[in-house]
mmCIF file of C-alpha atoms and ligand atoms in Angstrom:
data_model
loop_
_atom_site.group_PDB
_atom_site.id
_atom_site.type_symbol
_atom_site.label_atom_id
_atom_site.label_comp_id
_atom_site.label_asym_id
_atom_site.label_seq_id
_atom_site.Cartn_x
_atom_site.Cartn_y
_atom_site.Cartn_z
ATOM 1 C CA UNK W 26 14.769 5.349 -8.581
ATOM 2 C CA UNK W 27 12.713 2.543 -10.135
ATOM 3 C CA UNK W 28 13.282 0.236 -13.102
ATOM 4 C CA UNK W 29 10.918 1.163 -15.945
ATOM 5 C CA UNK W 30 10.659 -2.532 -16.887
ATOM 6 C CA UNK W 31 10.055 -4.338 -13.612
ATOM 7 C CA UNK W 32 11.049 -3.892 -9.981
ATOM 8 C CA UNK W 33 10.077 -5.572 -6.727
ATOM 9 C CA UNK W 34 6.731 -3.855 -6.323
ATOM 10 C CA UNK W 35 5.725 -4.425 -9.958
ATOM 11 C CA UNK W 36 6.923 -8.045 -10.329
ATOM 12 C CA UNK W 37 3.483 -9.521 -9.666
ATOM 13 C CA UNK W 38 1.844 -7.329 -12.298
ATOM 14 C CA UNK W 39 4.510 -7.900 -14.974
ATOM 15 C CA UNK W 40 4.401 -11.693 -14.549
ATOM 16 C CA UNK W 41 0.588 -11.698 -14.754
ATOM 17 C CA UNK W 42 0.339 -9.064 -17.501
ATOM 18 C CA UNK W 43 3.549 -8.685 -19.578
ATOM 19 C CA UNK W 44 1.742 -6.302 -21.940
ATOM 20 C CA UNK W 45 1.449 -3.762 -19.133
ATOM 21 C CA UNK W 46 5.188 -2.878 -19.385
ATOM 22 C CA UNK W 47 5.051 -0.808 -22.620
ATOM 23 C CA UNK W 48 1.761 0.780 -21.505
ATOM 24 C CA UNK W 49 3.097 1.852 -18.102
ATOM 25 C CA UNK W 50 6.214 3.252 -19.815
ATOM 26 C CA UNK W 51 3.938 5.735 -21.635
ATOM 27 C CA UNK W 52 2.521 7.090 -18.391
ATOM 28 C CA UNK W 53 3.965 10.139 -16.594
ATOM 29 C CA UNK W 54 5.576 9.403 -13.216
ATOM 30 C CA UNK W 55 3.022 9.539 -10.405
ATOM 31 C CA UNK W 56 3.539 12.571 -8.160
ATOM 32 C CA UNK W 57 4.567 11.709 -4.623
ATOM 33 C CA UNK W 58 1.945 11.712 -1.876
ATOM 34 C CA UNK W 59 1.981 12.390 1.849
ATOM 35 C CA UNK W 60 1.464 8.660 2.371
ATOM 36 C CA UNK W 61 4.484 7.755 0.191
ATOM 37 C CA UNK W 62 6.668 10.430 1.806
ATOM 38 C CA UNK W 63 5.827 9.117 5.278
ATOM 39 C CA UNK W 64 6.848 5.603 4.149
ATOM 40 C CA UNK W 65 10.154 6.888 2.730
ATOM 41 C CA UNK W 66 10.910 8.774 5.953
ATOM 42 C CA UNK W 67 10.251 5.665 8.096
ATOM 43 C CA UNK W 68 12.387 3.500 5.756
ATOM 44 C CA UNK W 69 15.251 6.006 6.042
ATOM 45 C CA UNK W 70 14.969 6.152 9.824
ATOM 46 C CA UNK W 71 14.968 2.393 10.418
ATOM 47 C CA UNK W 72 17.848 1.908 7.966
ATOM 48 C CA UNK W 73 19.936 4.506 9.818
ATOM 49 C CA UNK W 74 19.134 2.957 13.208
ATOM 50 C CA UNK W 75 20.107 -0.541 12.068
ATOM 51 C CA UNK W 76 23.083 0.388 9.927
ATOM 52 C CA UNK W 77 24.731 2.699 12.443
ATOM 53 C CA UNK W 78 23.359 1.068 15.601
ATOM 54 C CA UNK W 79 21.875 4.397 16.705
ATOM 55 C CA UNK W 80 19.278 4.947 19.445
ATOM 56 C CA UNK W 81 15.873 5.326 17.772
ATOM 57 C CA UNK W 82 14.804 8.191 20.052
ATOM 58 C CA UNK W 83 17.257 10.561 18.415
ATOM 59 C CA UNK W 84 15.111 10.564 15.263
ATOM 60 C CA UNK W 85 12.057 12.072 16.997
ATOM 61 C CA UNK W 86 11.424 15.425 15.360
ATOM 62 C CA UNK W 87 13.046 14.431 12.029
ATOM 63 C CA UNK W 88 11.288 16.273 9.202
ATOM 64 C CA UNK W 89 11.019 14.838 5.684
ATOM 65 C CA UNK W 90 9.049 16.630 2.948
ATOM 66 C CA UNK W 91 7.105 18.470 5.658
ATOM 67 C CA UNK W 92 6.268 15.266 7.571
ATOM 68 C CA UNK W 93 7.375 15.129 11.207
ATOM 69 C CA UNK W 94 8.533 11.926 12.863
ATOM 70 C CA UNK W 95 6.550 12.207 16.099
ATOM 71 C CA UNK W 96 6.882 10.110 19.240
ATOM 72 C CA UNK W 97 3.478 8.608 18.425
ATOM 73 C CA UNK W 98 4.597 7.554 14.921
ATOM 74 C CA UNK W 99 7.828 6.200 16.367
ATOM 75 C CA UNK W 100 5.968 4.068 18.938
ATOM 76 C CA UNK W 101 3.471 2.862 16.346
ATOM 77 C CA UNK W 102 5.900 1.982 13.527
ATOM 78 C CA UNK W 103 9.616 2.007 14.390
ATOM 79 C CA UNK W 104 9.489 0.386 17.847
ATOM 80 C CA UNK W 105 7.504 -2.710 16.670
ATOM 81 C CA UNK W 106 9.691 -2.935 13.541
ATOM 82 C CA UNK W 107 12.816 -3.068 15.736
ATOM 83 C CA UNK W 108 11.102 -5.589 18.028
ATOM 84 C CA UNK W 109 10.511 -7.738 14.930
ATOM 85 C CA UNK W 110 14.275 -7.817 14.283
ATOM 86 C CA UNK W 111 14.815 -9.005 17.883
ATOM 87 C CA UNK W 112 12.188 -11.722 17.332
ATOM 88 C CA UNK W 113 13.852 -12.866 14.081
ATOM 89 C CA UNK W 114 17.364 -12.709 15.490
ATOM 90 C CA UNK W 115 17.127 -13.132 19.294
ATOM 91 C CA UNK W 116 20.819 -14.012 19.637
ATOM 92 C CA UNK W 117 21.937 -11.002 17.514
ATOM 93 C CA UNK W 118 23.818 -13.381 15.243
ATOM 94 C CA UNK W 119 22.454 -12.099 11.940
ATOM 95 C CA UNK W 120 24.837 -10.451 9.501
ATOM 96 C CA UNK W 121 22.858 -8.002 7.356
ATOM 97 C CA UNK W 122 22.922 -5.091 4.965
ATOM 98 C CA UNK W 123 20.152 -2.514 4.611
ATOM 99 C CA UNK W 124 18.979 -0.662 1.473
ATOM 100 C CA UNK W 125 20.893 -2.743 -1.080
ATOM 101 C CA UNK W 126 20.565 -2.071 -4.789
ATOM 102 C CA UNK W 127 19.965 -5.495 -6.350
ATOM 103 C CA UNK W 128 19.925 -6.430 -10.051
ATOM 104 C CA UNK W 129 20.098 -9.318 -12.492
ATOM 105 C CA UNK W 130 23.234 -8.204 -14.375
ATOM 106 C CA UNK W 131 23.317 -9.315 -18.013
ATOM 107 C CA UNK W 132 20.424 -11.733 -17.510
ATOM 108 C CA UNK W 133 17.897 -8.871 -17.358
ATOM 109 C CA UNK W 134 19.526 -5.528 -18.191
ATOM 110 C CA UNK W 135 17.653 -2.549 -16.737
ATOM 111 C CA UNK W 136 15.847 -4.668 -14.160
ATOM 112 C CA UNK W 137 16.735 -3.743 -10.595
ATOM 113 C CA UNK W 138 15.282 -2.882 -7.208
ATOM 114 C CA UNK W 139 16.173 -1.805 -3.708
ATOM 115 C CA UNK W 140 15.940 -4.481 -0.994
ATOM 116 C CA UNK W 141 15.271 -3.191 2.524
ATOM 117 C CA UNK W 142 17.330 -5.863 4.320
ATOM 118 C CA UNK W 143 19.382 -8.798 3.073
ATOM 119 C CA UNK W 144 20.842 -10.971 5.804
ATOM 120 C CA UNK W 145 22.308 -14.305 6.774
ATOM 121 C CA UNK W 146 21.458 -16.274 9.901
ATOM 122 C CA UNK W 147 23.003 -19.758 10.159
ATOM 123 C CA UNK W 148 22.091 -21.765 7.072
ATOM 124 C CA UNK W 149 19.319 -19.334 6.147
ATOM 125 C CA UNK W 150 19.448 -16.322 3.817
ATOM 126 C CA UNK W 151 17.037 -13.570 4.914
ATOM 127 C CA UNK W 152 15.171 -11.121 2.693
ATOM 128 C CA UNK W 153 13.054 -8.598 4.601
ATOM 129 C CA UNK W 154 10.774 -5.784 3.519
ATOM 130 C CA UNK W 155 9.299 -3.041 5.715
ATOM 131 C CA UNK W 156 5.736 -2.013 4.989
ATOM 132 C CA UNK W 157 4.836 1.114 6.917
ATOM 133 C CA UNK W 158 1.467 1.776 5.284
ATOM 134 C CA UNK W 159 -1.799 1.076 7.086
ATOM 135 C CA UNK W 160 -3.578 -0.228 3.984
ATOM 136 C CA UNK W 161 -3.858 -3.794 2.705
ATOM 137 C CA UNK W 162 -2.200 -6.455 4.892
ATOM 138 C CA UNK W 163 0.646 -8.049 2.910
ATOM 139 C CA UNK W 164 1.468 -11.777 3.106
ATOM 140 C CA UNK W 165 4.999 -13.208 2.907
ATOM 141 C CA UNK W 166 4.031 -16.574 1.397
ATOM 142 C CA UNK W 167 4.692 -16.614 -2.360
ATOM 143 C CA UNK W 168 5.245 -12.840 -2.213
ATOM 144 C CA UNK W 169 6.520 -11.808 -5.661
ATOM 145 C CA UNK W 170 8.203 -8.648 -4.381
ATOM 146 C CA UNK W 171 10.324 -10.562 -1.869
ATOM 147 C CA UNK W 172 11.096 -13.326 -4.388
ATOM 148 C CA UNK W 173 12.235 -10.615 -6.817
ATOM 149 C CA UNK W 174 14.652 -9.184 -4.226
ATOM 150 C CA UNK W 175 15.906 -12.654 -3.306
ATOM 151 C CA UNK W 176 16.492 -13.655 -6.946
ATOM 152 C CA UNK W 177 18.207 -10.343 -7.763
ATOM 153 C CA UNK W 178 20.286 -10.371 -4.548
ATOM 154 C CA UNK W 179 21.554 -13.861 -5.446
ATOM 155 C CA UNK W 180 23.015 -12.355 -8.626
ATOM 156 C CA UNK W 181 24.246 -9.067 -7.138
ATOM 157 C CA UNK W 182 27.964 -8.586 -6.652
ATOM 158 C CA UNK W 183 28.770 -7.877 -3.013
ATOM 159 C CA UNK W 184 25.814 -9.837 -1.622
ATOM 160 C CA UNK W 185 27.091 -13.368 -2.354
ATOM 161 C CA UNK W 186 27.829 -13.938 1.364
ATOM 162 C CA UNK W 187 24.097 -13.951 2.142
ATOM 163 C CA UNK W 188 23.393 -16.954 -0.089
ATOM 164 C CA UNK W 189 26.714 -18.871 -0.318
ATOM 165 C CA UNK W 190 26.146 -22.368 1.127
ATOM 166 C CA UNK W 191 22.652 -21.427 2.410
ATOM 167 C CA UNK W 192 20.124 -24.263 2.378
ATOM 168 C CA UNK W 193 16.984 -22.097 2.567
ATOM 169 C CA UNK W 194 15.678 -18.569 2.210
ATOM 170 C CA UNK W 195 13.337 -16.805 4.606
ATOM 171 C CA UNK W 196 11.126 -14.050 3.201
ATOM 172 C CA UNK W 197 9.773 -11.643 5.808
ATOM 173 C CA UNK W 198 7.241 -8.818 5.722
ATOM 174 C CA UNK W 199 7.338 -6.509 8.722
ATOM 175 C CA UNK W 200 4.160 -4.437 8.644
ATOM 176 C CA UNK W 201 3.851 -3.134 12.198
ATOM 177 C CA UNK W 202 2.477 -4.606 14.326
ATOM 178 C CA UNK W 203 2.369 -7.753 12.099
ATOM 179 C CA UNK W 204 5.355 -9.905 11.127
ATOM 180 C CA UNK W 205 4.771 -12.459 8.329
ATOM 181 C CA UNK W 206 7.456 -15.063 7.628
ATOM 182 C CA UNK W 207 7.842 -17.701 4.931
ATOM 183 C CA UNK W 208 10.736 -20.139 4.582
ATOM 184 C CA UNK W 209 11.306 -21.451 1.079
ATOM 185 C CA UNK W 210 13.997 -23.166 -0.964
ATOM 186 C CA UNK W 211 16.625 -21.686 -3.253
ATOM 187 C CA UNK W 212 14.983 -23.762 -6.022
ATOM 188 C CA UNK W 213 11.710 -21.859 -5.585
ATOM 189 C CA UNK W 214 13.564 -18.559 -5.996
ATOM 190 C CA UNK W 215 15.277 -19.833 -9.157
ATOM 191 C CA UNK W 216 11.913 -20.998 -10.517
ATOM 192 C CA UNK W 217 10.515 -17.516 -9.850
ATOM 193 C CA UNK W 218 13.473 -16.003 -11.683
ATOM 194 C CA UNK W 219 12.648 -18.114 -14.774
ATOM 195 C CA UNK W 220 9.038 -16.877 -14.664
ATOM 196 C CA UNK W 221 10.270 -13.294 -14.405
ATOM 197 C CA UNK W 222 12.738 -13.697 -17.299
ATOM 198 C CA UNK W 223 9.967 -15.137 -19.495
ATOM 199 C CA UNK W 224 7.590 -12.290 -18.600
ATOM 200 C CA UNK W 225 10.211 -9.611 -19.315
ATOM 201 C CA UNK W 226 11.022 -11.187 -22.698
ATOM 202 C CA UNK W 227 7.303 -11.402 -23.537
ATOM 203 C CA UNK W 228 6.820 -7.756 -22.550
ATOM 204 C CA UNK W 229 9.282 -6.705 -25.251
ATOM 205 C CA UNK W 230 7.218 -8.423 -28.009
ATOM 206 C CA UNK W 231 4.895 -6.159 -30.019
ATOM 207 C CA UNK W 232 1.910 -8.426 -29.233
ATOM 208 C CA UNK W 233 2.653 -8.790 -25.498
ATOM 209 C CA UNK W 234 -0.441 -10.196 -23.823
ATOM 210 C CA UNK W 235 -2.631 -8.121 -21.504
ATOM 211 C CA UNK W 236 -4.364 -9.964 -18.686
ATOM 212 C CA UNK W 237 -6.699 -8.236 -16.250
ATOM 213 C CA UNK W 238 -6.954 -9.322 -12.641
ATOM 214 C CA UNK W 239 -6.310 -8.327 -9.060
ATOM 215 C CA UNK W 240 -2.861 -6.988 -10.105
ATOM 216 C CA UNK W 241 -4.571 -4.168 -12.100
ATOM 217 C CA UNK W 242 -5.224 -2.375 -8.815
ATOM 218 C CA UNK W 243 -1.729 -0.863 -8.707
ATOM 219 C CA UNK W 244 -1.238 -0.521 -12.476
ATOM 220 C CA UNK W 245 -0.572 3.078 -13.599
ATOM 221 C CA UNK W 246 -1.672 2.254 -17.172
ATOM 222 C CA UNK W 247 -5.352 1.677 -16.311
ATOM 223 C CA UNK W 248 -6.531 4.913 -17.998
ATOM 224 C CA UNK W 249 -5.081 3.830 -21.379
ATOM 225 C CA UNK W 250 -5.324 0.034 -21.078
ATOM 226 C CA UNK W 251 -7.415 -1.417 -23.950
ATOM 227 C CA UNK W 252 -8.729 -4.154 -21.670
ATOM 228 C CA UNK W 253 -10.019 -1.579 -19.224
ATOM 229 C CA UNK W 254 -11.474 0.729 -21.880
ATOM 230 C CA UNK W 255 -13.075 -2.332 -23.506
ATOM 231 C CA UNK W 256 -14.703 -3.152 -20.185
ATOM 232 C CA UNK W 257 -16.097 0.385 -20.002
ATOM 233 C CA UNK W 258 -17.699 0.016 -23.446
ATOM 234 C CA UNK W 259 -19.148 -3.377 -22.628
ATOM 235 C CA UNK W 260 -20.448 -2.129 -19.279
ATOM 236 C CA UNK W 261 -22.172 0.832 -20.895
ATOM 237 C CA UNK W 262 -23.935 -1.289 -23.488
ATOM 238 C CA UNK W 263 -25.062 -4.065 -21.218
ATOM 239 C CA UNK W 264 -28.584 -3.996 -19.847
ATOM 240 C CA UNK W 265 -28.022 -4.777 -16.241
ATOM 241 C CA UNK W 266 -31.681 -5.323 -15.339
ATOM 242 C CA UNK W 267 -31.969 -8.226 -17.723
ATOM 243 C CA UNK W 268 -29.038 -10.009 -16.050
ATOM 244 C CA UNK W 269 -29.684 -12.832 -13.627
ATOM 245 C CA UNK W 270 -28.336 -12.465 -10.059
ATOM 246 C CA UNK W 271 -25.206 -14.640 -10.564
ATOM 247 C CA UNK W 272 -24.134 -12.444 -13.434
ATOM 248 C CA UNK W 273 -24.668 -9.311 -11.361
ATOM 249 C CA UNK W 274 -22.139 -10.698 -8.869
ATOM 250 C CA UNK W 275 -19.642 -11.073 -11.715
ATOM 251 C CA UNK W 276 -20.457 -7.574 -12.946
ATOM 252 C CA UNK W 277 -19.663 -6.211 -9.473
ATOM 253 C CA UNK W 278 -16.177 -7.681 -9.680
ATOM 254 C CA UNK W 279 -15.791 -5.859 -12.958
ATOM 255 C CA UNK W 280 -17.128 -2.674 -11.317
ATOM 256 C CA UNK W 281 -14.322 -2.800 -8.751
ATOM 257 C CA UNK W 282 -11.813 -2.771 -11.581
ATOM 258 C CA UNK W 283 -13.683 0.013 -13.396
ATOM 259 C CA UNK W 284 -13.688 2.167 -10.268
ATOM 260 C CA UNK W 285 -9.898 1.898 -10.099
ATOM 261 C CA UNK W 286 -9.716 2.792 -13.797
ATOM 262 C CA UNK W 287 -11.945 5.837 -13.348
ATOM 263 C CA UNK W 288 -10.077 7.231 -10.338
ATOM 264 C CA UNK W 289 -6.698 6.780 -12.062
ATOM 265 C CA UNK W 290 -8.073 8.472 -15.207
ATOM 266 C CA UNK W 291 -9.299 11.460 -13.160
ATOM 267 C CA UNK W 292 -5.939 11.722 -11.364
ATOM 268 C CA UNK W 293 -4.082 11.614 -14.691
ATOM 269 C CA UNK W 294 -6.287 14.327 -16.263
ATOM 270 C CA UNK W 295 -5.855 16.507 -13.160
ATOM 271 C CA UNK W 296 -2.080 16.036 -13.283
ATOM 272 C CA UNK W 297 -2.033 16.996 -17.004
ATOM 273 C CA UNK W 298 -4.100 20.154 -16.390
ATOM 274 C CA UNK W 299 -1.960 21.128 -13.416
ATOM 275 C CA UNK W 300 1.112 20.824 -15.617
ATOM 276 C CA UNK W 301 -0.419 23.064 -18.289
ATOM 277 C CA UNK W 302 -1.318 20.238 -20.730
ATOM 278 C CA UNK W 303 -4.771 20.766 -22.246
ATOM 279 C CA UNK W 304 -7.421 18.076 -21.774
ATOM 280 C CA UNK W 305 -10.182 18.887 -24.328
ATOM 281 C CA UNK W 306 -13.473 19.700 -22.626
ATOM 282 C CA UNK W 307 -11.923 20.181 -19.164
ATOM 283 C CA UNK W 308 -10.268 22.953 -17.162
ATOM 284 C CA UNK W 309 -9.105 23.656 -13.616
ATOM 285 C CA UNK W 310 -11.376 25.841 -11.472
ATOM 286 C CA UNK W 311 -10.969 26.976 -7.859
ATOM 287 C CA UNK W 312 -12.755 24.789 -5.301
ATOM 288 C CA UNK W 313 -15.821 26.252 -3.559
ATOM 289 C CA UNK W 314 -14.544 28.967 -1.205
ATOM 290 C CA UNK W 315 -15.412 28.399 2.456
ATOM 291 C CA UNK W 316 -15.574 31.495 4.625
ATOM 292 C CA UNK W 317 -13.145 31.590 7.532
ATOM 293 C CA UNK W 318 -11.981 34.116 10.109
ATOM 294 C CA UNK W 319 -9.032 36.255 9.082
ATOM 295 C CA UNK W 320 -7.894 36.011 12.711
ATOM 296 C CA UNK W 321 -9.633 33.689 15.198
ATOM 297 C CA UNK W 322 -8.511 35.868 18.135
ATOM 298 C CA UNK W 323 -9.837 39.106 16.669
ATOM 299 C CA UNK W 324 -13.123 37.458 15.700
ATOM 300 C CA UNK W 325 -13.534 36.015 19.197
ATOM 301 C CA UNK W 326 -12.894 39.392 20.855
ATOM 302 C CA UNK W 327 -15.371 41.145 18.533
ATOM 303 C CA UNK W 328 -18.081 38.507 19.013
ATOM 304 C CA UNK W 329 -17.652 38.620 22.791
ATOM 305 C CA UNK W 330 -18.032 42.401 22.648
ATOM 306 C CA UNK W 331 -21.357 41.820 20.872
ATOM 307 C CA UNK W 332 -22.418 39.543 23.740
ATOM 308 C CA UNK W 333 -22.158 36.370 21.608
ATOM 309 C CA UNK W 334 -20.756 33.222 23.230
ATOM 310 C CA UNK W 335 -18.609 32.201 20.268
ATOM 311 C CA UNK W 336 -16.795 29.129 21.560
ATOM 312 C CA UNK W 337 -18.065 25.583 21.781
ATOM 313 C CA UNK W 338 -16.768 22.494 23.582
ATOM 314 C CA UNK W 339 -17.182 19.034 22.127
ATOM 315 C CA UNK W 340 -16.359 15.692 23.696
ATOM 316 C CA UNK W 341 -13.649 13.899 21.746
ATOM 317 C CA UNK W 342 -14.489 10.611 19.991
ATOM 318 C CA UNK W 343 -13.998 7.195 21.707
ATOM 319 C CA UNK W 344 -11.135 6.462 19.256
ATOM 320 C CA UNK W 345 -9.306 9.684 20.213
ATOM 321 C CA UNK W 346 -9.985 9.083 23.915
ATOM 322 C CA UNK W 347 -8.590 5.536 23.618
ATOM 323 C CA UNK W 348 -5.397 6.914 22.069
ATOM 324 C CA UNK W 349 -4.944 9.449 24.866
ATOM 325 C CA UNK W 350 -5.667 6.833 27.551
ATOM 326 C CA UNK W 351 -3.070 4.500 26.048
ATOM 327 C CA UNK W 352 -0.269 6.282 27.870
ATOM 328 C CA UNK W 353 -1.867 5.646 31.306
ATOM 329 C CA UNK W 354 -2.842 2.087 30.161
ATOM 330 C CA UNK W 355 -6.499 2.800 31.085
ATOM 331 C CA UNK W 356 -9.207 0.999 29.125
ATOM 332 C CA UNK W 357 -12.488 2.676 28.142
ATOM 333 C CA UNK W 358 -15.377 1.316 30.282
ATOM 334 C CA UNK W 359 -17.738 -0.760 28.102
ATOM 335 C CA UNK W 360 -20.844 1.015 29.402
ATOM 336 C CA UNK W 361 -19.662 4.389 28.028
ATOM 337 C CA UNK W 362 -19.387 3.316 24.402
ATOM 338 C CA UNK W 363 -21.874 1.965 21.921
ATOM 339 C CA UNK W 364 -21.182 1.138 18.265
ATOM 340 C CA UNK W 365 -23.956 2.515 16.076
ATOM 341 C CA UNK W 366 -23.872 1.568 12.420
ATOM 342 C CA UNK W 367 -24.849 4.412 10.088
ATOM 343 C CA UNK W 368 -26.680 1.982 7.801
ATOM 344 C CA UNK W 369 -25.830 -0.943 5.599
ATOM 345 C CA UNK W 370 -23.310 -1.253 2.831
ATOM 346 C CA UNK W 371 -22.632 -3.924 0.266
ATOM 347 C CA UNK W 372 -19.617 -6.236 0.650
ATOM 348 C CA UNK W 373 -18.277 -9.342 -1.076
ATOM 349 C CA UNK W 374 -19.363 -12.736 0.341
ATOM 350 C CA UNK W 375 -15.731 -13.228 1.485
ATOM 351 C CA UNK W 376 -15.909 -10.124 3.758
ATOM 352 C CA UNK W 377 -15.313 -11.223 7.405
ATOM 353 C CA UNK W 378 -18.281 -9.151 8.724
ATOM 354 C CA UNK W 379 -21.511 -11.147 9.286
ATOM 355 C CA UNK W 380 -24.417 -10.404 6.922
ATOM 356 C CA UNK W 381 -27.189 -8.104 8.244
ATOM 357 C CA UNK W 382 -30.245 -10.032 9.465
ATOM 358 C CA UNK W 383 -33.609 -8.502 8.540
ATOM 359 C CA UNK W 384 -35.581 -9.246 11.737
ATOM 360 C CA UNK W 385 -38.940 -8.006 10.369
ATOM 361 C CA UNK W 386 -38.735 -10.496 7.505
ATOM 362 C CA UNK W 387 -37.692 -13.273 9.869
ATOM 363 C CA UNK W 388 -40.697 -12.654 12.172
ATOM 364 C CA UNK W 389 -43.223 -12.472 9.340
ATOM 365 C CA UNK W 390 -41.803 -15.752 8.023
ATOM 366 C CA UNK W 391 -42.185 -17.360 11.458
ATOM 367 C CA UNK W 392 -45.779 -16.059 11.734
ATOM 368 C CA UNK W 393 -46.561 -17.478 8.299
ATOM 369 C CA UNK W 394 -45.330 -20.880 9.447
HETATM 370 S S1 SF4 G 7 -4.716 -2.393 -16.232
HETATM 371 FE FE1 SF4 G 7 -4.449 -4.581 -15.880
HETATM 372 S S2 SF4 G 7 -4.739 -5.507 -17.885
HETATM 373 FE FE2 SF4 G 7 -4.365 -3.348 -18.231
HETATM 374 S S3 SF4 G 7 -2.176 -3.153 -18.534
HETATM 375 FE FE3 SF4 G 7 -2.538 -2.802 -16.368
HETATM 376 S S4 SF4 G 7 -2.263 -4.816 -15.421
HETATM 377 FE FE4 SF4 G 7 -2.553 -5.177 -17.615
#
């Protein structure tokens, strides 16, 4: 269950764009995905292990929404997450509670969230969040989601012990295999709470401000957001070829936001059609049918009878081989693998990959000199 005003994962967006709250409230709930279900399953498993002090191995084979907790998944996600707890609390002195519902009481009615782990270690209150996705690496420093949980936990009945007399708060992201930690003061958390209160009050005003930025990426209201639709109109009417290069760089930033808007719009229209809601000018059609064998075994027998060799063997990829060799701790020999780029792609200047060097241009320049 999520707050329809603001929760941990939406705190950053609501503070940056208070006007997004009423817009997001108009959107239908996003259907769950395999990715989200896998995250929920891993959260449930680690909570059970920690809360009941159970051996992790007993969860191998757990099935949640059709997703199986395999040994491989366990080794990749749960084992390093448990190792992170040992690193944070080597002496096993930490008192903690997992999966706590935290809220702001009368200060912000209807605003709540679920904190993965709230703990106390010496003079330090601990707020920890598991991230089991493989996507964007999340930082702990100034992390709005963790500050939200800390601020709410400080006001939640039954969690006072974690903060009473504490002189600092540590915010931790465990995103296997990475562990990011940030120690801050109780004052910083209270300051964050003031920002959040102001944003929530602003969001209730009829003229709540909309501000576009990096936070739009996860905003469900993109398809109906006037700032986004305004950007579409402006983009369509602008003559890109008359723009100088610096402006094209700025336009690309805008394009990133538009791409997010377009994919969310498509997903929303698809969801509406699937639920029987008409979208004028659009309909659902079956995907292109690909032929397949009714029974592989019967097809194989028949083809062999016709004298056709119907099977093929393919060498697995270096990535798959590396995974299989992991168990025997054998490394792939360098001389067996070569990395061949399939071409060039465009990336922002901040991308860590080096820019492609055009050798032909370099040589002709040298010749000219
Ligand atoms: S898309 Fe961006 S600007 Fe529009 S409501 Fe969402 S967060 Fe605000």
